[in-house]
Each structure stands twice: as C-alpha cells, then as structure tokens.
PDB file of C-alpha atoms in Angstrom:
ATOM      1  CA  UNK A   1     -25.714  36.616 -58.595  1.00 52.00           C
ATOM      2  CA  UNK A   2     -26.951  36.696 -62.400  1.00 62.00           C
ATOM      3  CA  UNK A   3     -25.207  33.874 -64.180  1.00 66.00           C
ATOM      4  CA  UNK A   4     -24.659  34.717 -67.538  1.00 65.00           C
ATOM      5  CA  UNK A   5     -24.019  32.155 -70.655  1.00 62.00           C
ATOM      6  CA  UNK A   6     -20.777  32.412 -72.111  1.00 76.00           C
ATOM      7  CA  UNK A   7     -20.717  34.764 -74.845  1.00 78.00           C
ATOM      8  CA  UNK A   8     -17.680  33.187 -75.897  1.00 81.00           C
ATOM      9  CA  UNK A   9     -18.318  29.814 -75.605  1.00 83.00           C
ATOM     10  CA  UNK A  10     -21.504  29.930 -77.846  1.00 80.00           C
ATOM     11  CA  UNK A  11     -19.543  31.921 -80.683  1.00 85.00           C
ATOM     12  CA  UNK A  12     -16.925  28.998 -80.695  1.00 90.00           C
ATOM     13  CA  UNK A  13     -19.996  26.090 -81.458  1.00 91.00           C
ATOM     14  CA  UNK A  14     -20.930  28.234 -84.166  1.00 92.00           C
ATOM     15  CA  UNK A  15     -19.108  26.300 -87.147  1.00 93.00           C
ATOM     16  CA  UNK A  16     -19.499  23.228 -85.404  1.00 95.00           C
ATOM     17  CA  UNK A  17     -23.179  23.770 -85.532  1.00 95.00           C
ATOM     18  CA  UNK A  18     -23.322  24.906 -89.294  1.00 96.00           C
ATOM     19  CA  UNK A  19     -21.165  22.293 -90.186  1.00 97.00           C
ATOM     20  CA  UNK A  20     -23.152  19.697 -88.832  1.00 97.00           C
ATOM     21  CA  UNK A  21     -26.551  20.911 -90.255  1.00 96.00           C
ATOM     22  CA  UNK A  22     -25.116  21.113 -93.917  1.00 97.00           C
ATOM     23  CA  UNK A  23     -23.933  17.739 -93.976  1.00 98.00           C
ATOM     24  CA  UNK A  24     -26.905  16.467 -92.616  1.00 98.00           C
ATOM     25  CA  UNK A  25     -29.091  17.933 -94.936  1.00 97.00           C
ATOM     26  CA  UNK A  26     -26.658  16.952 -97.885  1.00 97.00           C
ATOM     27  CA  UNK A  27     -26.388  13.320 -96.538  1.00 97.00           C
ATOM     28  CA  UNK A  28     -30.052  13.091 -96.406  1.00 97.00           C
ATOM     29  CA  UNK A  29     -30.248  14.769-100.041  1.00 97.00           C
ATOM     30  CA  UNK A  30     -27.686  12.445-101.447  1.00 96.00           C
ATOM     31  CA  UNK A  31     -29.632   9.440 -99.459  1.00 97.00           C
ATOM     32  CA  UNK A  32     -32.919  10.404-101.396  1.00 96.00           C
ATOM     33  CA  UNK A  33     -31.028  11.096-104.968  1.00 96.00           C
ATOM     34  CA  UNK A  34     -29.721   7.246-104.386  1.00 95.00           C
ATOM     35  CA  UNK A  35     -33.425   6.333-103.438  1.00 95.00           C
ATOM     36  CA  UNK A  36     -35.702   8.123-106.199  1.00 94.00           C
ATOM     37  CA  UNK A  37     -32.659   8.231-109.031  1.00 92.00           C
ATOM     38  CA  UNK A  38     -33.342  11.647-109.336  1.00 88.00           C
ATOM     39  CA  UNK A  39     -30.239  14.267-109.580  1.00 89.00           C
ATOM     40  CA  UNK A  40     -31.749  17.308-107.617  1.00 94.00           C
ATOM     41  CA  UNK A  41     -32.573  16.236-104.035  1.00 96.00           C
ATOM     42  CA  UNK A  42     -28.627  16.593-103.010  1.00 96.00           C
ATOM     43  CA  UNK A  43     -28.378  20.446-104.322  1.00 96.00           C
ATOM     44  CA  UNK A  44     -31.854  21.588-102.826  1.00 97.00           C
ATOM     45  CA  UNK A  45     -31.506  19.556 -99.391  1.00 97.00           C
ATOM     46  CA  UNK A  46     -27.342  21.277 -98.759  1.00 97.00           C
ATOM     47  CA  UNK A  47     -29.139  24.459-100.127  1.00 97.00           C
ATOM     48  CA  UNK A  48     -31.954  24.155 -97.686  1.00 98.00           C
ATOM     49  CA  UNK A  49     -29.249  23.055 -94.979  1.00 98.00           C
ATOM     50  CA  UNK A  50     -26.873  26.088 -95.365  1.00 98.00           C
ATOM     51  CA  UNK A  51     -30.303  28.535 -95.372  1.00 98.00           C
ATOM     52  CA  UNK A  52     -31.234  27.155 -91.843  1.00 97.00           C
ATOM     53  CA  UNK A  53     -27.371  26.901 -90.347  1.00 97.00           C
ATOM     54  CA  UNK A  54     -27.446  30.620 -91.108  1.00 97.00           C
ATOM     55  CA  UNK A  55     -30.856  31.180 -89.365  1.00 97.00           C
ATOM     56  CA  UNK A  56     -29.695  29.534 -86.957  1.00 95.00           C
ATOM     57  CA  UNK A  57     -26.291  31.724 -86.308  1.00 94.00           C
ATOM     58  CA  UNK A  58     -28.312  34.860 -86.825  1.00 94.00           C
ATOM     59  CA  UNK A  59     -30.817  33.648 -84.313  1.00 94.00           C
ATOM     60  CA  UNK A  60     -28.080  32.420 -81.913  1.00 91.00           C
ATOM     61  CA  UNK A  61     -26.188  36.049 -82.216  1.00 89.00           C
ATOM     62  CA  UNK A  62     -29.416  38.116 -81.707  1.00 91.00           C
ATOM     63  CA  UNK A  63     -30.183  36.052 -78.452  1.00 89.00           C
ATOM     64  CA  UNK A  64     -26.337  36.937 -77.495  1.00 85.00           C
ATOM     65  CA  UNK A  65     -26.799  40.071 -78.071  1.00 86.00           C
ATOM     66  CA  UNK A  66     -29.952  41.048 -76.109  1.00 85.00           C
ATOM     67  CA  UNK A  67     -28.560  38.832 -72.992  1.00 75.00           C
ATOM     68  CA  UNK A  68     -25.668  40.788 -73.164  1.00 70.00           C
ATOM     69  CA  UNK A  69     -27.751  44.596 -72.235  1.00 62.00           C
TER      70      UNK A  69
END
C-alpha cells in the first residue's frame, strides 16, 4: 500500500509556517536595529523573511504537486 502525505494537511500549515518565518526574521531585525542603532535591519530582515516564507510555499506546493501524479 503507497502511503501518501496529506495533501490537505500540508496546505493547512501553510500560514502557520509563513507566519512564523516573518516574525522571526522581523524579531531578529528589530533585535539587531536595538543592537547597532541603526533603522534598516527590521525592514530588510521581514523583507528577507516574507521572500523565503514564499519560497518556501512555492517549494512546498510543487513537491505536492508532483507526489500527487
């Protein structure tokens, strides 16, 4: 019997996943803006944090998608 992941069950983690790498990535920006008293570390490390959640999803959906053939 081929077990299959649930297709379902991965697309529900999905904002739980993005959600959790954005504010990681703007904690650890506003952590080093506090650190270096610079202003830009926040805005690049969320931007850099939304980039990968979304490489992520796309990454997670292709995989989905080619187990599901």
């Amino acid at each position: 019997m081929n077990k299959k992941p649930n297709k379902w069950l991965s697309l529900i983690t999905i904002p739980f996943q993005m959600g959790f790498t954005i504010f990681i990535a703007h904690y650890l920006g506003t952590y080093l803006d506090e650190k270096y008293q610079k202003t830009y570390y926040q805005e690049v490390c969320t931007l850099i944090g939304v980039i990968l959640a979304i490489y992520y999803v796309v990454k997670q959906v292709i995989f989905l998608n080619k187990n599901d053939k």
